[in-house]
Amino acid sequence: MTDRPFRRLSPLTPVVRGFIVVVAAGTTVLRDVTRGDLGPAAVLLGMLLVGGGVFGIASWYRTKFWIEADELRVDTGVISRQSRRIRIDRLQGIDIVQPFVARLFGLAELRMDVAGGHAREGSLAFLPLGEARELKDLLLTHRDEVRARTAPPEARLAVEGPAPTAEGATPTPQSAPVAAVPAPPGPERVLARVDLGTLMLSTLLSVETIVLVVLGTGLLAVFVASGEWLGASAVAPLLAGLGVVLFKRVSGNYGFTVSETPAGLQVRRGLFDLTAQTITVARIQGLVVTEPLLWRWLGWSRLDVSIAGYGDSSEDEGPAPSTVLPVGQRAAVAFLARHVLAGDEVAQATLHPAPRGARWAAPVGWRYMAAGATDRLVVSREGWLTRRTHAAPHARVQSVRVTQGPWQRRLGLADLHLDSPPGPTRVRARNRVAAETREWFDVEVRVSREARRRLGRPASPSVPPSP
Amino acid sequence: MNDLFAPPGNEWRPVSPQLGRMRRTVLAVLVAVAVVVSLTAGLVLGLLGWFGSLAALWLVLGAAGWVVIGRNARSWGYAERDEDLFIKHGALFRELVAVPYGRMQFVDITSGPVEQLYGVATVHLHTASASSNARIPGLPAAEAARLRDRLTQLGEAQAAGL
């Protein structure tokens, strides 16, 4: 091999990867060996263990990574060799994930998010936690250096997209003229934290839980009333299933902390599987504030963001990488929302409700549909049980659409959609008066064009000082 | 003319009438096959009454499709503006979309075997959003190539960050 200073993953990697096999084989084989007779199952498991072990060790041995000419190179493969090059200036974010087993060994996985890639293409699993953190900081610092020295801002705009605003849009006190100097891995400031009580209560109060509990109680009542005690036991798996789902949510969001670091927003969460995720504020395409029915009485809501390249993963209410705050008081959510949108205020938008005629198109929902805009944002709200407020900056709108179905045409209504990259954000003004929709469409086409231009001008002070 | 889908400038540029012809031909072939299969099955199984009505149903559906295709094919229109492309389509479910050139990630042209037979192609503009749905089918091949080149050129000139 060559003498380049490559690094290897943690030698414990094969153990973590095959932990289940190791444990199963270990216990079975050991028991049989001590008893002195090896059954066929034990032999099979033993062979699997040995084979897997050899492969795992070989795979670990052949996996090397190093930084070379602004690229992170990862060589892998036992039988067929692969060499992956990840351009450091293309790195969008780096997450540190600790699955439960890895955590037992103090290891972590480094996941790199690359611009243009749909999936997270680069992953280094597993590294000792300290080394993972150090490598993450190193890569992010290196990225900022590369970005600062290559390409003038305009060119970067064309190639890179999110990069240029990384300087302007993060309203960190110390990162105002950040362009040239890579921010040191400085202190982080905690913006919000979710305590266990709030998290558990909020999980219990979700709409699905209520529905399930009502259903379960109903069933139970029926069985008890009819004296069919055996039937009542049928409710047990339902409740057990519910318990598992709830527990997953709580454990996934356990110890949820959002803090501000020079590299972006950092989200940390997890009871068993620890996740630390860095979100570059400049990559945020829009946000959603979700308020389920029961939360509204407590003044709680959830904040999700759309991040370019992350895709749509937040539909299933579970712990998702798009969640910036799983539950919080309105004020806390508003504060984070303002932070995420670089100082823009969602609450400033005057939302215009859908016209009365819309009740024929959406008999219940029309009361809750509303949309409006500010100088910088387009905002829409809908939902009866679960209210969602979507907001996206004009400058981030990808395309503007008007749609109209046959029934809407009869009623003289139309929908206006402001398309965002895949993610939870979906700003749309549904069931508006047709003429007004077209007017708004034309205005939005113009406004978003101007907003894009402002964004494109490198030196523009597009961000007001954060309050 | 519906105000909601009025052209931004003077007129919508229509797509090739070949689009409607192509789709109608495909439909006719499918219906013919379905009818023949149904009737054959009826003859073989001796249930000509049932399968005969099935064949009649195909014909009725085919006729409805014929009308729908005609209306849909005529509905397509696009307009190239200085900084964005407008596309409108749909007869029953109508849509109007404005795609800024600066938002385009890439443009591709597809032309399947049947489309090639009719000398048409589909130009598809991809933005970072999956829902943009900016697609123009039934463009004459030369026009499709011209449009792609122009869009690519403008897209590069006006590219904006995400």
PDB file of N, CA and C in Angstrom, chain A residues 135-228:
ATOM      1  N   LEU A 135     -13.525  14.827  13.770  1.00  0.00           N
ATOM      2  CA  LEU A 135     -13.524  14.755  12.309  1.00  0.00           C
ATOM      3  C   LEU A 135     -14.606  15.656  11.728  1.00  0.00           C
ATOM      4  N   LYS A 136     -15.736  15.689  12.399  1.00  0.00           N
ATOM      5  CA  LYS A 136     -16.834  16.547  11.947  1.00  0.00           C
ATOM      6  C   LYS A 136     -16.403  18.016  11.952  1.00  0.00           C
ATOM      7  N   ASP A 137     -15.817  18.442  13.052  1.00  0.00           N
ATOM      8  CA  ASP A 137     -15.359  19.824  13.136  1.00  0.00           C
ATOM      9  C   ASP A 137     -14.305  20.101  12.075  1.00  0.00           C
ATOM     10  N   LEU A 138     -13.410  19.142  11.913  1.00  0.00           N
ATOM     11  CA  LEU A 138     -12.342  19.299  10.934  1.00  0.00           C
ATOM     12  C   LEU A 138     -12.917  19.487   9.539  1.00  0.00           C
ATOM     13  N   LEU A 139     -13.868  18.620   9.185  1.00  0.00           N
ATOM     14  CA  LEU A 139     -14.449  18.674   7.844  1.00  0.00           C
ATOM     15  C   LEU A 139     -15.207  19.982   7.634  1.00  0.00           C
ATOM     16  N   LEU A 140     -15.960  20.401   8.639  1.00  0.00           N
ATOM     17  CA  LEU A 140     -16.743  21.627   8.481  1.00  0.00           C
ATOM     18  C   LEU A 140     -15.822  22.844   8.370  1.00  0.00           C
ATOM     19  N   THR A 141     -14.775  22.861   9.169  1.00  0.00           N
ATOM     20  CA  THR A 141     -13.826  23.974   9.077  1.00  0.00           C
ATOM     21  C   THR A 141     -13.163  23.980   7.715  1.00  0.00           C
ATOM     22  N   HIS A 142     -12.765  22.795   7.290  1.00  0.00           N
ATOM     23  CA  HIS A 142     -12.113  22.653   5.994  1.00  0.00           C
ATOM     24  C   HIS A 142     -13.044  23.119   4.874  1.00  0.00           C
ATOM     25  N   ARG A 143     -14.315  22.760   5.010  1.00  0.00           N
ATOM     26  CA  ARG A 143     -15.296  23.149   3.993  1.00  0.00           C
ATOM     27  C   ARG A 143     -15.372  24.669   3.892  1.00  0.00           C
ATOM     28  N   ASP A 144     -15.466  25.330   5.044  1.00  0.00           N
ATOM     29  CA  ASP A 144     -15.569  26.783   5.024  1.00  0.00           C
ATOM     30  C   ASP A 144     -14.338  27.405   4.393  1.00  0.00           C
ATOM     31  N   GLU A 145     -13.176  26.807   4.663  1.00  0.00           N
ATOM     32  CA  GLU A 145     -11.953  27.322   4.058  1.00  0.00           C
ATOM     33  C   GLU A 145     -11.996  27.181   2.554  1.00  0.00           C
ATOM     34  N   VAL A 146     -12.391  25.984   2.108  1.00  0.00           N
ATOM     35  CA  VAL A 146     -12.420  25.732   0.666  1.00  0.00           C
ATOM     36  C   VAL A 146     -13.381  26.697   0.003  1.00  0.00           C
ATOM     37  N   ARG A 147     -14.564  26.848   0.626  1.00  0.00           N
ATOM     38  CA  ARG A 147     -15.567  27.735   0.042  1.00  0.00           C
ATOM     39  C   ARG A 147     -15.071  29.166   0.005  1.00  0.00           C
ATOM     40  N   ALA A 148     -14.379  29.573   1.051  1.00  0.00           N
ATOM     41  CA  ALA A 148     -13.936  30.956   1.112  1.00  0.00           C
ATOM     42  C   ALA A 148     -12.874  31.240   0.064  1.00  0.00           C
ATOM     43  N   ARG A 149     -12.048  30.233  -0.220  1.00  0.00           N
ATOM     44  CA  ARG A 149     -10.961  30.540  -1.148  1.00  0.00           C
ATOM     45  C   ARG A 149     -11.319  30.271  -2.601  1.00  0.00           C
ATOM     46  N   THR A 150     -12.197  29.322  -2.854  1.00  0.00           N
ATOM     47  CA  THR A 150     -12.592  29.085  -4.241  1.00  0.00           C
ATOM     48  C   THR A 150     -13.662  30.075  -4.648  1.00  0.00           C
ATOM     49  N   ALA A 151     -13.758  30.277  -5.950  1.00  0.00           N
ATOM     50  CA  ALA A 151     -14.910  30.928  -6.578  1.00  0.00           C
ATOM     51  C   ALA A 151     -15.433  32.198  -5.916  1.00  0.00           C
ATOM     52  N   PRO A 152     -15.631  33.222  -6.727  1.00  0.00           N
ATOM     53  CA  PRO A 152     -16.314  34.423  -6.247  1.00  0.00           C
ATOM     54  C   PRO A 152     -17.758  34.087  -5.927  1.00  0.00           C
ATOM     55  N   PRO A 153     -18.420  34.905  -5.156  1.00  0.00           N
ATOM     56  CA  PRO A 153     -19.767  34.586  -4.689  1.00  0.00           C
ATOM     57  C   PRO A 153     -20.750  34.261  -5.814  1.00  0.00           C
ATOM     58  N   GLU A 154     -20.673  35.004  -6.922  1.00  0.00           N
ATOM     59  CA  GLU A 154     -21.667  34.762  -7.979  1.00  0.00           C
ATOM     60  C   GLU A 154     -21.525  33.364  -8.552  1.00  0.00           C
ATOM     61  N   ALA A 155     -20.267  32.997  -8.789  1.00  0.00           N
ATOM     62  CA  ALA A 155     -20.032  31.686  -9.374  1.00  0.00           C
ATOM     63  C   ALA A 155     -20.494  30.602  -8.411  1.00  0.00           C
ATOM     64  N   ARG A 156     -20.242  30.871  -7.119  1.00  0.00           N
ATOM     65  CA  ARG A 156     -20.657  29.882  -6.139  1.00  0.00           C
ATOM     66  C   ARG A 156     -22.170  29.709  -6.155  1.00  0.00           C
ATOM     67  N   LEU A 157     -22.838  30.825  -6.392  1.00  0.00           N
ATOM     68  CA  LEU A 157     -24.291  30.768  -6.468  1.00  0.00           C
ATOM     69  C   LEU A 157     -24.737  29.760  -7.493  1.00  0.00           C
ATOM     70  N   ALA A 158     -24.116  29.876  -8.664  1.00  0.00           N
ATOM     71  CA  ALA A 158     -24.549  29.022  -9.755  1.00  0.00           C
ATOM     72  C   ALA A 158     -24.250  27.566  -9.454  1.00  0.00           C
ATOM     73  N   VAL A 159     -23.084  27.323  -8.924  1.00  0.00           N
ATOM     74  CA  VAL A 159     -22.666  25.940  -8.734  1.00  0.00           C
ATOM     75  C   VAL A 159     -23.295  25.348  -7.482  1.00  0.00           C
ATOM     76  N   GLU A 160     -23.231  26.141  -6.454  1.00  0.00           N
ATOM     77  CA  GLU A 160     -23.384  25.556  -5.149  1.00  0.00           C
ATOM     78  C   GLU A 160     -24.755  25.735  -4.527  1.00  0.00           C
ATOM     79  N   GLY A 161     -25.420  26.783  -4.885  1.00  0.00           N
ATOM     80  CA  GLY A 161     -26.709  27.008  -4.256  1.00  0.00           C
ATOM     81  C   GLY A 161     -26.583  27.540  -2.852  1.00  0.00           C
ATOM     82  N   PRO A 162     -26.742  26.672  -1.887  1.00  0.00           N
ATOM     83  CA  PRO A 162     -26.886  27.137  -0.509  1.00  0.00           C
ATOM     84  C   PRO A 162     -25.675  27.870   0.049  1.00  0.00           C
ATOM     85  N   ALA A 163     -24.534  27.694  -0.549  1.00  0.00           N
ATOM     86  CA  ALA A 163     -23.334  28.203   0.092  1.00  0.00           C
ATOM     87  C   ALA A 163     -23.340  29.693   0.416  1.00  0.00           C
ATOM     88  N   PRO A 164     -23.633  30.558  -0.564  1.00  0.00           N
ATOM     89  CA  PRO A 164     -23.368  31.971  -0.308  1.00  0.00           C
ATOM     90  C   PRO A 164     -24.149  32.523   0.869  1.00  0.00           C
ATOM     91  N   THR A 165     -25.382  32.111   1.002  1.00  0.00           N
ATOM     92  CA  THR A 165     -26.179  32.681   2.067  1.00  0.00           C
ATOM     93  C   THR A 165     -25.765  32.136   3.419  1.00  0.00           C
ATOM     94  N   ALA A 166     -24.945  31.110   3.409  1.00  0.00           N
ATOM     95  CA  ALA A 166     -24.479  30.587   4.686  1.00  0.00           C
ATOM     96  C   ALA A 166     -23.836  31.696   5.489  1.00  0.00           C
ATOM     97  N   GLU A 167     -23.253  32.650   4.778  1.00  0.00           N
ATOM     98  CA  GLU A 167     -22.619  33.749   5.477  1.00  0.00           C
ATOM     99  C   GLU A 167     -23.674  34.724   5.992  1.00  0.00           C
ATOM    100  N   GLY A 168     -24.578  35.060   5.099  1.00  0.00           N
ATOM    101  CA  GLY A 168     -25.492  36.132   5.449  1.00  0.00           C
ATOM    102  C   GLY A 168     -26.621  35.706   6.369  1.00  0.00           C
ATOM    103  N   ALA A 169     -27.091  34.503   6.194  1.00  0.00           N
ATOM    104  CA  ALA A 169     -28.370  34.177   6.791  1.00  0.00           C
ATOM    105  C   ALA A 169     -28.299  33.688   8.236  1.00  0.00           C
ATOM    106  N   THR A 170     -27.147  33.280   8.679  1.00  0.00           N
ATOM    107  CA  THR A 170     -27.090  32.818  10.065  1.00  0.00           C
ATOM    108  C   THR A 170     -26.871  34.013  10.973  1.00  0.00           C
ATOM    109  N   PRO A 171     -27.887  34.379  11.677  1.00  0.00           N
ATOM    110  CA  PRO A 171     -27.740  35.589  12.475  1.00  0.00           C
ATOM    111  C   PRO A 171     -27.043  35.311  13.803  1.00  0.00           C
ATOM    112  N   THR A 172     -25.866  34.735  13.712  1.00  0.00           N
ATOM    113  CA  THR A 172     -25.097  34.524  14.928  1.00  0.00           C
ATOM    114  C   THR A 172     -24.410  35.834  15.240  1.00  0.00           C
ATOM    115  N   PRO A 173     -24.349  36.188  16.492  1.00  0.00           N
ATOM    116  CA  PRO A 173     -23.707  37.460  16.820  1.00  0.00           C
ATOM    117  C   PRO A 173     -22.278  37.516  16.305  1.00  0.00           C
ATOM    118  N   GLN A 174     -21.547  36.420  16.470  1.00  0.00           N
ATOM    119  CA  GLN A 174     -20.131  36.496  16.148  1.00  0.00           C
ATOM    120  C   GLN A 174     -19.848  36.209  14.681  1.00  0.00           C
ATOM    121  N   SER A 175     -20.875  35.783  13.928  1.00  0.00           N
ATOM    122  CA  SER A 175     -20.584  35.343  12.568  1.00  0.00           C
ATOM    123  C   SER A 175     -21.057  36.345  11.521  1.00  0.00           C
ATOM    124  N   ALA A 176     -21.140  37.608  11.894  1.00  0.00           N
ATOM    125  CA  ALA A 176     -21.639  38.583  10.929  1.00  0.00           C
ATOM    126  C   ALA A 176     -20.753  38.716   9.691  1.00  0.00           C
ATOM    127  N   PRO A 177     -19.474  39.014   9.812  1.00  0.00           N
ATOM    128  CA  PRO A 177     -18.668  39.141   8.599  1.00  0.00           C
ATOM    129  C   PRO A 177     -17.893  37.858   8.345  1.00  0.00           C
ATOM    130  N   VAL A 178     -18.612  36.745   8.327  1.00  0.00           N
ATOM    131  CA  VAL A 178     -17.942  35.457   8.453  1.00  0.00           C
ATOM    132  C   VAL A 178     -17.182  35.034   7.210  1.00  0.00           C
ATOM    133  N   ALA A 179     -17.464  35.702   6.072  1.00  0.00           N
ATOM    134  CA  ALA A 179     -17.007  35.202   4.775  1.00  0.00           C
ATOM    135  C   ALA A 179     -15.605  34.603   4.745  1.00  0.00           C
ATOM    136  N   ALA A 180     -14.649  35.334   5.234  1.00  0.00           N
ATOM    137  CA  ALA A 180     -13.285  34.857   5.064  1.00  0.00           C
ATOM    138  C   ALA A 180     -12.835  33.908   6.179  1.00  0.00           C
ATOM    139  N   VAL A 181     -13.184  34.264   7.389  1.00  0.00           N
ATOM    140  CA  VAL A 181     -12.663  33.483   8.512  1.00  0.00           C
ATOM    141  C   VAL A 181     -13.548  32.281   8.796  1.00  0.00           C
ATOM    142  N   PRO A 182     -12.998  31.102   8.791  1.00  0.00           N
ATOM    143  CA  PRO A 182     -13.808  29.957   9.199  1.00  0.00           C
ATOM    144  C   PRO A 182     -14.078  30.058  10.690  1.00  0.00           C
ATOM    145  N   ALA A 183     -15.333  29.918  11.024  1.00  0.00           N
ATOM    146  CA  ALA A 183     -15.674  30.064  12.426  1.00  0.00           C
ATOM    147  C   ALA A 183     -15.016  28.965  13.238  1.00  0.00           C
ATOM    148  N   PRO A 184     -14.425  29.298  14.327  1.00  0.00           N
ATOM    149  CA  PRO A 184     -13.826  28.262  15.163  1.00  0.00           C
ATOM    150  C   PRO A 184     -14.937  27.456  15.819  1.00  0.00           C
ATOM    151  N   PRO A 185     -14.671  26.222  16.173  1.00  0.00           N
ATOM    152  CA  PRO A 185     -15.697  25.436  16.862  1.00  0.00           C
ATOM    153  C   PRO A 185     -15.987  26.051  18.218  1.00  0.00           C
ATOM    154  N   GLY A 186     -16.629  27.190  18.191  1.00  0.00           N
ATOM    155  CA  GLY A 186     -16.820  27.981  19.392  1.00  0.00           C
ATOM    156  C   GLY A 186     -17.897  27.428  20.295  1.00  0.00           C
ATOM    157  N   PRO A 187     -18.271  28.209  21.263  1.00  0.00           N
ATOM    158  CA  PRO A 187     -19.244  27.736  22.234  1.00  0.00           C
ATOM    159  C   PRO A 187     -20.618  27.657  21.586  1.00  0.00           C
ATOM    160  N   GLU A 188     -21.442  26.781  22.075  1.00  0.00           N
ATOM    161  CA  GLU A 188     -22.786  26.723  21.532  1.00  0.00           C
ATOM    162  C   GLU A 188     -23.771  27.291  22.540  1.00  0.00           C
ATOM    163  N   ARG A 189     -24.841  27.862  21.973  1.00  0.00           N
ATOM    164  CA  ARG A 189     -25.833  28.512  22.806  1.00  0.00           C
ATOM    165  C   ARG A 189     -27.116  27.699  22.677  1.00  0.00           C
ATOM    166  N   VAL A 190     -27.649  27.267  23.781  1.00  0.00           N
ATOM    167  CA  VAL A 190     -28.866  26.456  23.738  1.00  0.00           C
ATOM    168  C   VAL A 190     -30.064  27.358  23.471  1.00  0.00           C
ATOM    169  N   LEU A 191     -30.823  27.008  22.454  1.00  0.00           N
ATOM    170  CA  LEU A 191     -31.979  27.825  22.091  1.00  0.00           C
ATOM    171  C   LEU A 191     -33.255  27.272  22.700  1.00  0.00           C
ATOM    172  N   ALA A 192     -33.360  25.956  22.746  1.00  0.00           N
ATOM    173  CA  ALA A 192     -34.566  25.360  23.315  1.00  0.00           C
ATOM    174  C   ALA A 192     -34.256  23.948  23.764  1.00  0.00           C
ATOM    175  N   ARG A 193     -35.003  23.528  24.749  1.00  0.00           N
ATOM    176  CA  ARG A 193     -34.789  22.197  25.292  1.00  0.00           C
ATOM    177  C   ARG A 193     -36.171  21.673  25.657  1.00  0.00           C
ATOM    178  N   VAL A 194     -36.403  20.390  25.431  1.00  0.00           N
ATOM    179  CA  VAL A 194     -37.706  19.833  25.752  1.00  0.00           C
ATOM    180  C   VAL A 194     -37.557  18.955  26.987  1.00  0.00           C
ATOM    181  N   ASP A 195     -38.325  19.262  28.033  1.00  0.00           N
ATOM    182  CA  ASP A 195     -38.201  18.421  29.216  1.00  0.00           C
ATOM    183  C   ASP A 195     -39.094  17.192  29.086  1.00  0.00           C
ATOM    184  N   LEU A 196     -38.753  16.194  29.876  1.00  0.00           N
ATOM    185  CA  LEU A 196     -39.384  14.879  29.720  1.00  0.00           C
ATOM    186  C   LEU A 196     -40.890  14.945  29.945  1.00  0.00           C
ATOM    187  N   GLY A 197     -41.314  15.705  30.940  1.00  0.00           N
ATOM    188  CA  GLY A 197     -42.741  15.783  31.249  1.00  0.00           C
ATOM    189  C   GLY A 197     -43.538  16.315  30.070  1.00  0.00           C
ATOM    190  N   THR A 198     -43.064  17.423  29.497  1.00  0.00           N
ATOM    191  CA  THR A 198     -43.747  18.013  28.350  1.00  0.00           C
ATOM    192  C   THR A 198     -43.784  17.022  27.199  1.00  0.00           C
ATOM    193  N   LEU A 199     -42.634  16.371  26.977  1.00  0.00           N
ATOM    194  CA  LEU A 199     -42.543  15.436  25.869  1.00  0.00           C
ATOM    195  C   LEU A 199     -43.547  14.300  26.032  1.00  0.00           C
ATOM    196  N   MET A 200     -43.619  13.738  27.236  1.00  0.00           N
ATOM    197  CA  MET A 200     -44.531  12.613  27.451  1.00  0.00           C
ATOM    198  C   MET A 200     -45.979  13.049  27.330  1.00  0.00           C
ATOM    199  N   LEU A 201     -46.300  14.186  27.948  1.00  0.00           N
ATOM    200  CA  LEU A 201     -47.673  14.669  27.893  1.00  0.00           C
ATOM    201  C   LEU A 201     -48.067  14.982  26.447  1.00  0.00           C
ATOM    202  N   SER A 202     -47.157  15.626  25.705  1.00  0.00           N
ATOM    203  CA  SER A 202     -47.481  16.001  24.332  1.00  0.00           C
ATOM    204  C   SER A 202     -47.688  14.759  23.472  1.00  0.00           C
ATOM    205  N   THR A 203     -46.902  13.721  23.742  1.00  0.00           N
ATOM    206  CA  THR A 203     -47.060  12.486  22.981  1.00  0.00           C
ATOM    207  C   THR A 203     -48.411  11.848  23.290  1.00  0.00           C
ATOM    208  N   LEU A 204     -48.775  11.876  24.578  1.00  0.00           N
ATOM    209  CA  LEU A 204     -50.058  11.297  24.980  1.00  0.00           C
ATOM    210  C   LEU A 204     -51.231  12.055  24.373  1.00  0.00           C
ATOM    211  N   LEU A 205     -51.051  13.339  24.175  1.00  0.00           N
ATOM    212  CA  LEU A 205     -52.167  14.161  23.715  1.00  0.00           C
ATOM    213  C   LEU A 205     -52.266  14.231  22.191  1.00  0.00           C
ATOM    214  N   SER A 206     -51.493  13.429  21.472  1.00  0.00           N
ATOM    215  CA  SER A 206     -51.581  13.507  20.020  1.00  0.00           C
ATOM    216  C   SER A 206     -52.920  12.939  19.567  1.00  0.00           C
ATOM    217  N   VAL A 207     -53.336  13.362  18.406  1.00  0.00           N
ATOM    218  CA  VAL A 207     -54.674  13.007  17.912  1.00  0.00           C
ATOM    219  C   VAL A 207     -54.854  11.498  17.789  1.00  0.00           C
ATOM    220  N   GLU A 208     -53.823  10.814  17.274  1.00  0.00           N
ATOM    221  CA  GLU A 208     -53.962   9.369  17.089  1.00  0.00           C
ATOM    222  C   GLU A 208     -54.163   8.662  18.419  1.00  0.00           C
ATOM    223  N   THR A 209     -53.443   9.125  19.430  1.00  0.00           N
ATOM    224  CA  THR A 209     -53.583   8.497  20.737  1.00  0.00           C
ATOM    225  C   THR A 209     -55.017   8.599  21.215  1.00  0.00           C
ATOM    226  N   ILE A 210     -55.572   9.782  21.088  1.00  0.00           N
ATOM    227  CA  ILE A 210     -56.932   9.995  21.558  1.00  0.00           C
ATOM    228  C   ILE A 210     -57.878   9.054  20.820  1.00  0.00           C
ATOM    229  N   VAL A 211     -57.734   9.007  19.500  1.00  0.00           N
ATOM    230  CA  VAL A 211     -58.606   8.151  18.699  1.00  0.00           C
ATOM    231  C   VAL A 211     -58.490   6.711  19.164  1.00  0.00           C
ATOM    232  N   LEU A 212     -57.249   6.251  19.340  1.00  0.00           N
ATOM    233  CA  LEU A 212     -57.033   4.864  19.738  1.00  0.00           C
ATOM    234  C   LEU A 212     -57.604   4.581  21.123  1.00  0.00           C
ATOM    235  N   VAL A 213     -57.394   5.504  22.039  1.00  0.00           N
ATOM    236  CA  VAL A 213     -57.879   5.290  23.398  1.00  0.00           C
ATOM    237  C   VAL A 213     -59.404   5.232  23.406  1.00  0.00           C
ATOM    238  N   VAL A 214     -60.024   6.161  22.678  1.00  0.00           N
ATOM    239  CA  VAL A 214     -61.488   6.161  22.612  1.00  0.00           C
ATOM    240  C   VAL A 214     -61.984   4.848  22.025  1.00  0.00           C
ATOM    241  N   LEU A 215     -61.330   4.431  20.948  1.00  0.00           N
ATOM    242  CA  LEU A 215     -61.707   3.179  20.287  1.00  0.00           C
ATOM    243  C   LEU A 215     -61.537   2.000  21.236  1.00  0.00           C
ATOM    244  N   GLY A 216     -60.367   1.964  21.896  1.00  0.00           N
ATOM    245  CA  GLY A 216     -60.060   0.867  22.808  1.00  0.00           C
ATOM    246  C   GLY A 216     -61.051   0.817  23.966  1.00  0.00           C
ATOM    247  N   THR A 217     -61.340   1.984  24.530  1.00  0.00           N
ATOM    248  CA  THR A 217     -62.277   2.028  25.652  1.00  0.00           C
ATOM    249  C   THR A 217     -63.653   1.565  25.200  1.00  0.00           C
ATOM    250  N   GLY A 218     -64.044   2.013  24.027  1.00  0.00           N
ATOM    251  CA  GLY A 218     -65.338   1.604  23.475  1.00  0.00           C
ATOM    252  C   GLY A 218     -65.427   0.097  23.366  1.00  0.00           C
ATOM    253  N   LEU A 219     -64.400  -0.483  22.766  1.00  0.00           N
ATOM    254  CA  LEU A 219     -64.368  -1.940  22.592  1.00  0.00           C
ATOM    255  C   LEU A 219     -64.444  -2.637  23.944  1.00  0.00           C
ATOM    256  N   LEU A 220     -63.636  -2.145  24.862  1.00  0.00           N
ATOM    257  CA  LEU A 220     -63.582  -2.728  26.189  1.00  0.00           C
ATOM    258  C   LEU A 220     -64.950  -2.680  26.844  1.00  0.00           C
ATOM    259  N   ALA A 221     -65.586  -1.520  26.712  1.00  0.00           N
ATOM    260  CA  ALA A 221     -66.909  -1.335  27.313  1.00  0.00           C
ATOM    261  C   ALA A 221     -67.898  -2.357  26.739  1.00  0.00           C
ATOM    262  N   VAL A 222     -67.824  -2.519  25.412  1.00  0.00           N
ATOM    263  CA  VAL A 222     -68.731  -3.455  24.751  1.00  0.00           C
ATOM    264  C   VAL A 222     -68.514  -4.870  25.294  1.00  0.00           C
ATOM    265  N   PHE A 223     -67.251  -5.254  25.369  1.00  0.00           N
ATOM    266  CA  PHE A 223     -66.946  -6.612  25.817  1.00  0.00           C
ATOM    267  C   PHE A 223     -67.356  -6.818  27.270  1.00  0.00           C
ATOM    268  N   VAL A 224     -67.045  -5.830  28.095  1.00  0.00           N
ATOM    269  CA  VAL A 224     -67.378  -5.951  29.510  1.00  0.00           C
ATOM    270  C   VAL A 224     -68.890  -6.012  29.695  1.00  0.00           C
ATOM    271  N   ALA A 225     -69.583  -5.145  28.980  1.00  0.00           N
ATOM    272  CA  ALA A 225     -71.043  -5.092  29.107  1.00  0.00           C
ATOM    273  C   ALA A 225     -71.677  -6.416  28.697  1.00  0.00           C
ATOM    274  N   SER A 226     -71.110  -7.034  27.668  1.00  0.00           N
ATOM    275  CA  SER A 226     -71.695  -8.281  27.185  1.00  0.00           C
ATOM    276  C   SER A 226     -71.141  -9.477  27.957  1.00  0.00           C
ATOM    277  N   GLY A 227     -70.290  -9.218  28.931  1.00  0.00           N
ATOM    278  CA  GLY A 227     -69.764 -10.292  29.776  1.00  0.00           C
ATOM    279  C   GLY A 227     -68.734 -11.164  29.082  1.00  0.00           C
ATOM    280  N   GLU A 228     -68.289 -10.753  27.926  1.00  0.00           N
ATOM    281  CA  GLU A 228     -67.296 -11.545  27.186  1.00  0.00           C
ATOM    282  C   GLU A 228     -65.906 -11.165  27.654  1.00  0.00           C
TER     283      GLU A 228
END
